[in-house]
CSV table of C-alpha atoms in Angstrom, one decimal:
chain,number,residue,atom,x,y,z
A,28,MET,CA,-4.3,26.0,15.6
A,29,ARG,CA,-5.8,25.6,19.0
A,30,VAL,CA,-6.7,22.2,20.3
A,31,VAL,CA,-8.9,21.0,23.2
A,32,LEU,CA,-7.7,17.5,24.1
A,33,ALA,CA,-9.5,15.0,26.2
A,34,GLU,CA,-8.0,11.8,27.5
A,35,ASP,CA,-8.1,10.3,30.9
A,36,LEU,CA,-5.0,8.3,30.7
A,37,PHE,CA,-2.3,10.5,31.9
A,38,LEU,CA,0.5,9.1,29.9
A,39,LEU,CA,-1.4,9.0,26.7
A,40,ARG,CA,-2.8,12.5,27.3
A,41,ASP,CA,0.7,13.8,28.1
A,42,GLY,CA,2.3,11.9,25.0
A,43,LEU,CA,-0.5,13.7,22.6
A,44,VAL,CA,0.2,17.1,24.1
A,45,ARG,CA,3.9,16.6,23.3
A,46,LEU,CA,3.2,15.3,19.9
A,47,LEU,CA,0.8,17.9,19.0
A,48,GLU,CA,3.1,20.8,20.2
A,49,ALA,CA,5.8,19.3,18.0
A,50,TYR,CA,3.9,19.8,15.3
A,51,ASP,CA,3.2,23.5,16.0
A,52,PHE,CA,-0.5,23.0,17.6
A,53,GLU,CA,-1.5,25.0,20.7
A,54,ILE,CA,-3.0,23.1,23.5
A,55,ALA,CA,-5.8,25.4,24.7
A,56,ALA,CA,-6.6,22.8,27.3
A,57,ALA,CA,-5.7,19.1,28.0
A,58,VAL,CA,-8.6,17.7,30.4
A,59,GLU,CA,-9.2,14.2,31.8
A,60,SER,CA,-13.1,14.2,32.4
A,61,GLY,CA,-16.3,15.0,30.8
A,62,PRO,CA,-17.1,17.9,32.9
A,63,GLU,CA,-13.7,19.6,32.3
A,64,LEU,CA,-14.5,18.9,28.4
A,65,GLU,CA,-17.6,20.5,28.5
A,66,ARG,CA,-16.4,23.7,30.1
A,67,ALA,CA,-13.3,23.8,28.1
A,68,LEU,CA,-15.5,23.3,24.8
A,69,ALA,CA,-17.8,26.0,25.8
A,70,GLU,CA,-15.4,28.7,27.2
A,71,LEU,CA,-12.1,28.0,25.0
A,72,GLU,CA,-13.9,27.9,21.5
A,73,PRO,CA,-10.8,25.8,20.1
A,74,ASP,CA,-10.3,25.1,16.4
A,75,VAL,CA,-10.3,21.5,16.9
A,76,ALA,CA,-11.3,19.1,19.7
A,77,VAL,CA,-9.6,15.6,19.8
A,78,VAL,CA,-11.6,13.7,22.4
A,79,ASP,CA,-11.3,10.0,23.8
A,80,VAL,CA,-14.9,8.6,23.8
A,81,ARG,CA,-14.8,6.8,27.1
A,82,LEU,CA,-14.2,9.6,30.0
A,83,PRO,CA,-14.9,10.0,33.6
A,84,PRO,CA,-17.3,9.9,35.3
A,85,THR,CA,-19.3,7.4,33.5
A,86,HIS,CA,-16.4,5.9,31.2
A,87,THR,CA,-19.3,5.0,28.8
A,88,ASP,CA,-19.6,7.4,26.0
A,89,GLU,CA,-19.0,10.6,28.2
A,90,GLY,CA,-16.6,12.3,25.6
A,91,LEU,CA,-18.7,11.6,22.6
A,92,GLN,CA,-21.7,13.0,24.4
A,93,CYS,CA,-19.8,16.2,25.2
A,94,ALA,CA,-18.6,16.6,21.7
A,95,LEU,CA,-21.9,16.2,20.3
A,96,ARG,CA,-23.4,18.5,22.7
A,97,ALA,CA,-20.7,21.2,21.8
A,98,ARG,CA,-21.4,20.7,18.0
A,99,ARG,CA,-24.9,21.2,18.7
A,100,ARG,CA,-24.1,25.0,20.4
A,101,ARG,CA,-21.4,25.6,17.7
A,102,PRO,CA,-22.6,23.7,14.4
A,103,GLY,CA,-19.3,22.7,12.5
A,104,LEU,CA,-17.1,22.5,15.4
A,105,PRO,CA,-14.3,20.2,14.2
A,106,VAL,CA,-14.0,17.0,16.5
A,107,LEU,CA,-11.6,13.9,16.1
A,108,VAL,CA,-12.9,11.0,18.7
A,109,LEU,CA,-10.4,8.5,19.4
A,110,SER,CA,-11.9,4.9,20.6
A,111,GLN,CA,-10.3,1.8,21.7
A,112,HIS,CA,-12.6,-0.3,19.7
A,113,VAL,CA,-14.8,0.0,16.5
A,114,GLU,CA,-18.5,1.4,17.5
A,115,GLN,CA,-20.5,1.8,14.6
A,116,LEU,CA,-23.3,3.7,16.5
A,117,TYR,CA,-20.6,6.4,17.5
A,118,ALA,CA,-19.8,7.0,13.9
A,119,ARG,CA,-23.4,7.2,12.7
A,120,GLU,CA,-24.1,9.8,15.9
A,121,LEU,CA,-21.0,11.8,14.7
A,122,LEU,CA,-22.0,12.1,11.0
A,123,ALA,CA,-25.8,12.4,11.8
A,124,ASP,CA,-25.6,16.2,11.5
A,125,GLY,CA,-23.8,16.2,8.1
A,126,THR,CA,-21.6,19.1,8.7
A,127,GLY,CA,-18.3,17.5,8.1
A,128,GLY,CA,-15.3,18.3,10.4
A,129,ILE,CA,-15.5,15.1,12.0
A,130,GLY,CA,-13.0,12.2,12.6
A,131,TYR,CA,-13.3,8.7,14.3
A,132,LEU,CA,-9.8,7.0,14.7
A,133,LEU,CA,-8.9,3.9,16.8
A,134,LYS,CA,-6.3,4.8,19.5
A,135,ASP,CA,-4.0,2.6,17.7
A,136,ARG,CA,-3.7,5.3,15.0
A,137,VAL,CA,-2.2,7.7,17.3
A,138,PHE,CA,1.3,5.9,17.2
A,139,ASP,CA,1.9,6.7,13.7
A,140,ALA,CA,2.5,10.4,14.3
A,141,GLU,CA,2.3,11.7,10.6
A,142,GLN,CA,-0.9,9.8,10.0
A,143,PHE,CA,-2.6,11.2,13.3
A,144,VAL,CA,-1.6,14.9,12.8
A,145,ASP,CA,-2.8,14.6,9.2
A,146,ALA,CA,-6.0,13.3,10.2
A,147,VAL,CA,-6.4,16.3,12.9
A,148,ARG,CA,-5.5,19.0,10.3
A,149,ARG,CA,-8.0,17.3,7.8
A,150,VAL,CA,-10.8,17.5,10.5
A,151,ALA,CA,-9.8,21.1,11.3
A,152,ALA,CA,-10.1,22.0,8.0
A,153,GLY,CA,-13.8,20.7,7.8
A,154,GLY,CA,-12.8,17.4,6.2
A,155,THR,CA,-13.5,13.9,7.4
A,156,ALA,CA,-11.1,11.3,8.8
A,157,MET,CA,-12.5,8.0,9.2
A,158,ASP,CA,-10.7,5.0,10.5
A,159,PRO,CA,-10.2,2.0,7.9
A,160,GLN,CA,-11.6,-0.4,10.3
A,161,VAL,CA,-14.8,1.6,10.9
A,162,ILE,CA,-15.4,1.7,7.2
A,163,GLN,CA,-14.7,-1.9,6.4
A,164,GLN,CA,-17.2,-2.9,9.2
A,165,LEU,CA,-19.8,-0.5,7.8
A,166,LEU,CA,-19.5,-1.8,4.3
A,167,ALA,CA,-19.3,-5.3,5.5
A,168,ARG,CA,-22.9,-4.9,7.3
A,169,ARG,CA,-24.3,-3.5,4.3
A,170,SER,CA,-23.2,-6.0,2.1
A,171,GLY,CA,-23.8,-9.0,4.3
A,172,ASP,CA,-26.9,-10.5,2.2
A,173,GLY,CA,-25.2,-10.2,-1.1
A,174,GLN,CA,-28.0,-8.3,-2.6
A,175,GLY,CA,-27.4,-4.7,-2.0
A,176,PRO,CA,-26.0,-2.1,-4.2
A,177,VAL,CA,-22.5,-2.1,-2.5
A,178,ASP,CA,-22.5,-6.1,-3.4
A,179,ARG,CA,-22.5,-4.5,-7.2
A,180,LEU,CA,-19.1,-2.8,-6.7
A,181,THR,CA,-16.0,-4.3,-8.3
A,182,PRO,CA,-13.2,-5.2,-5.9
A,183,ARG,CA,-11.3,-2.1,-7.1
A,184,GLU,CA,-14.3,0.1,-6.9
A,185,ARG,CA,-14.8,-0.9,-3.2
A,186,GLU,CA,-11.1,-0.2,-2.4
A,187,VAL,CA,-11.7,3.2,-4.0
A,188,MET,CA,-14.9,3.8,-1.9
A,189,GLU,CA,-13.2,2.7,1.3
A,190,LEU,CA,-10.3,5.4,0.6
A,191,MET,CA,-12.7,7.8,-0.4
A,192,ALA,CA,-14.8,7.2,2.8
A,193,GLN,CA,-11.9,7.9,4.7
A,194,GLY,CA,-11.6,11.5,3.3
A,195,ARG,CA,-9.0,10.9,0.9
A,196,SER,CA,-8.7,13.0,-2.4
A,197,ASN,CA,-8.6,11.5,-5.9
A,198,ALA,CA,-4.8,12.2,-6.1
A,199,ALA,CA,-4.3,10.4,-2.4
A,200,ILE,CA,-6.4,7.4,-3.6
A,201,ALA,CA,-4.2,7.3,-6.9
A,202,GLY,CA,-1.1,7.5,-5.0
A,203,LYS,CA,-2.2,4.7,-2.5
A,204,LEU,CA,-3.5,2.4,-5.3
A,205,VAL,CA,-0.7,3.1,-7.6
A,206,VAL,CA,-3.0,4.2,-10.6
A,207,THR,CA,-3.7,7.5,-12.2
A,208,GLU,CA,-6.3,10.1,-11.1
A,209,ARG,CA,-8.1,9.7,-14.1
A,210,ALA,CA,-8.8,5.9,-13.3
A,211,VAL,CA,-9.7,6.9,-9.7
A,212,ALA,CA,-12.1,9.5,-11.3
A,213,LYS,CA,-13.7,6.8,-13.5
A,214,HIS,CA,-14.1,4.3,-10.6
A,215,THR,CA,-15.7,7.0,-8.6
A,216,ALA,CA,-18.1,8.1,-11.0
A,217,ASN,CA,-19.2,4.0,-11.5
A,218,ILE,CA,-19.5,4.0,-7.8
A,219,PHE,CA,-21.8,7.0,-7.6
A,220,VAL,CA,-23.8,5.6,-10.4
A,221,LYS,CA,-24.1,2.1,-8.8
A,222,LEU,CA,-25.0,3.3,-5.3
A,223,GLY,CA,-27.4,6.0,-7.0
A,224,LEU,CA,-25.6,9.0,-5.4
A,225,GLU,CA,-25.4,12.3,-7.1
A,226,VAL,CA,-21.7,13.0,-8.2
A,227,SER,CA,-19.9,16.0,-6.3
A,228,ASP,CA,-16.7,17.6,-6.4
A,229,ASP,CA,-16.9,18.2,-2.7
A,230,ASP,CA,-14.8,15.5,-0.9
A,231,ASN,CA,-16.6,15.9,2.6
A,232,ARG,CA,-20.2,15.7,0.9
A,233,ARG,CA,-19.3,12.5,-1.0
A,234,VAL,CA,-17.8,10.9,2.1
A,235,LEU,CA,-20.9,11.8,3.9
A,236,ALA,CA,-23.3,11.0,1.2
A,237,VAL,CA,-21.8,7.6,1.0
A,238,LEU,CA,-21.6,6.7,4.7
A,239,ALA,CA,-25.3,7.9,4.8
A,240,TYR,CA,-26.3,5.9,2.3
A,241,LEU,CA,-24.5,2.8,3.9
A,242,ASP,CA,-26.4,3.6,7.0
A,243,ARG,CA,-30.0,4.6,5.7
A,244,ASP,CA,-31.5,1.3,6.2
A,245,ARG,CA,-30.4,0.2,9.8
């Protein structure tokens, strides 16, 4: 699997290259700035891009904007962005086209090699890998007035939705919560009913549907 990696900090960039290569990824390019990332995504057509949100020359959201432009040129291009902090606006922008193959992780997650590599693979396969802290903040924002549909979820349904929104399958959620898959399916059905969402077997679509719902009244 060919990866274009963009990270301006040399030590972190070098560490990510070594980590991904150890898990049999091919590094098509490892770049440190927005213009370099723009060229690499246009010329190399990688299977997945792993991109730091903040890159030179602006050190604002150069990496994110390069990734979004690349997805407009090549719809569905898998992109996993890394950020130092939770930025809800970035999550919304990434999810806006609704085509999947999107991930948003805090940089701290890369220090768990298996978790990080699993996220890269899920995104490359067209799935979603959202950082738990991003999901929790989106949920907290929507449920702040105590009157929204999210507030009608039970504590267990809320746990299930948070894991579902991260891109986890029913089997993975069952394993995480130490319950049966049948119990997860029941909670999922209840969640969709309470949120007014059509039930879907497509993991990616249900994540996008939940996140789109959480974001629709902003």
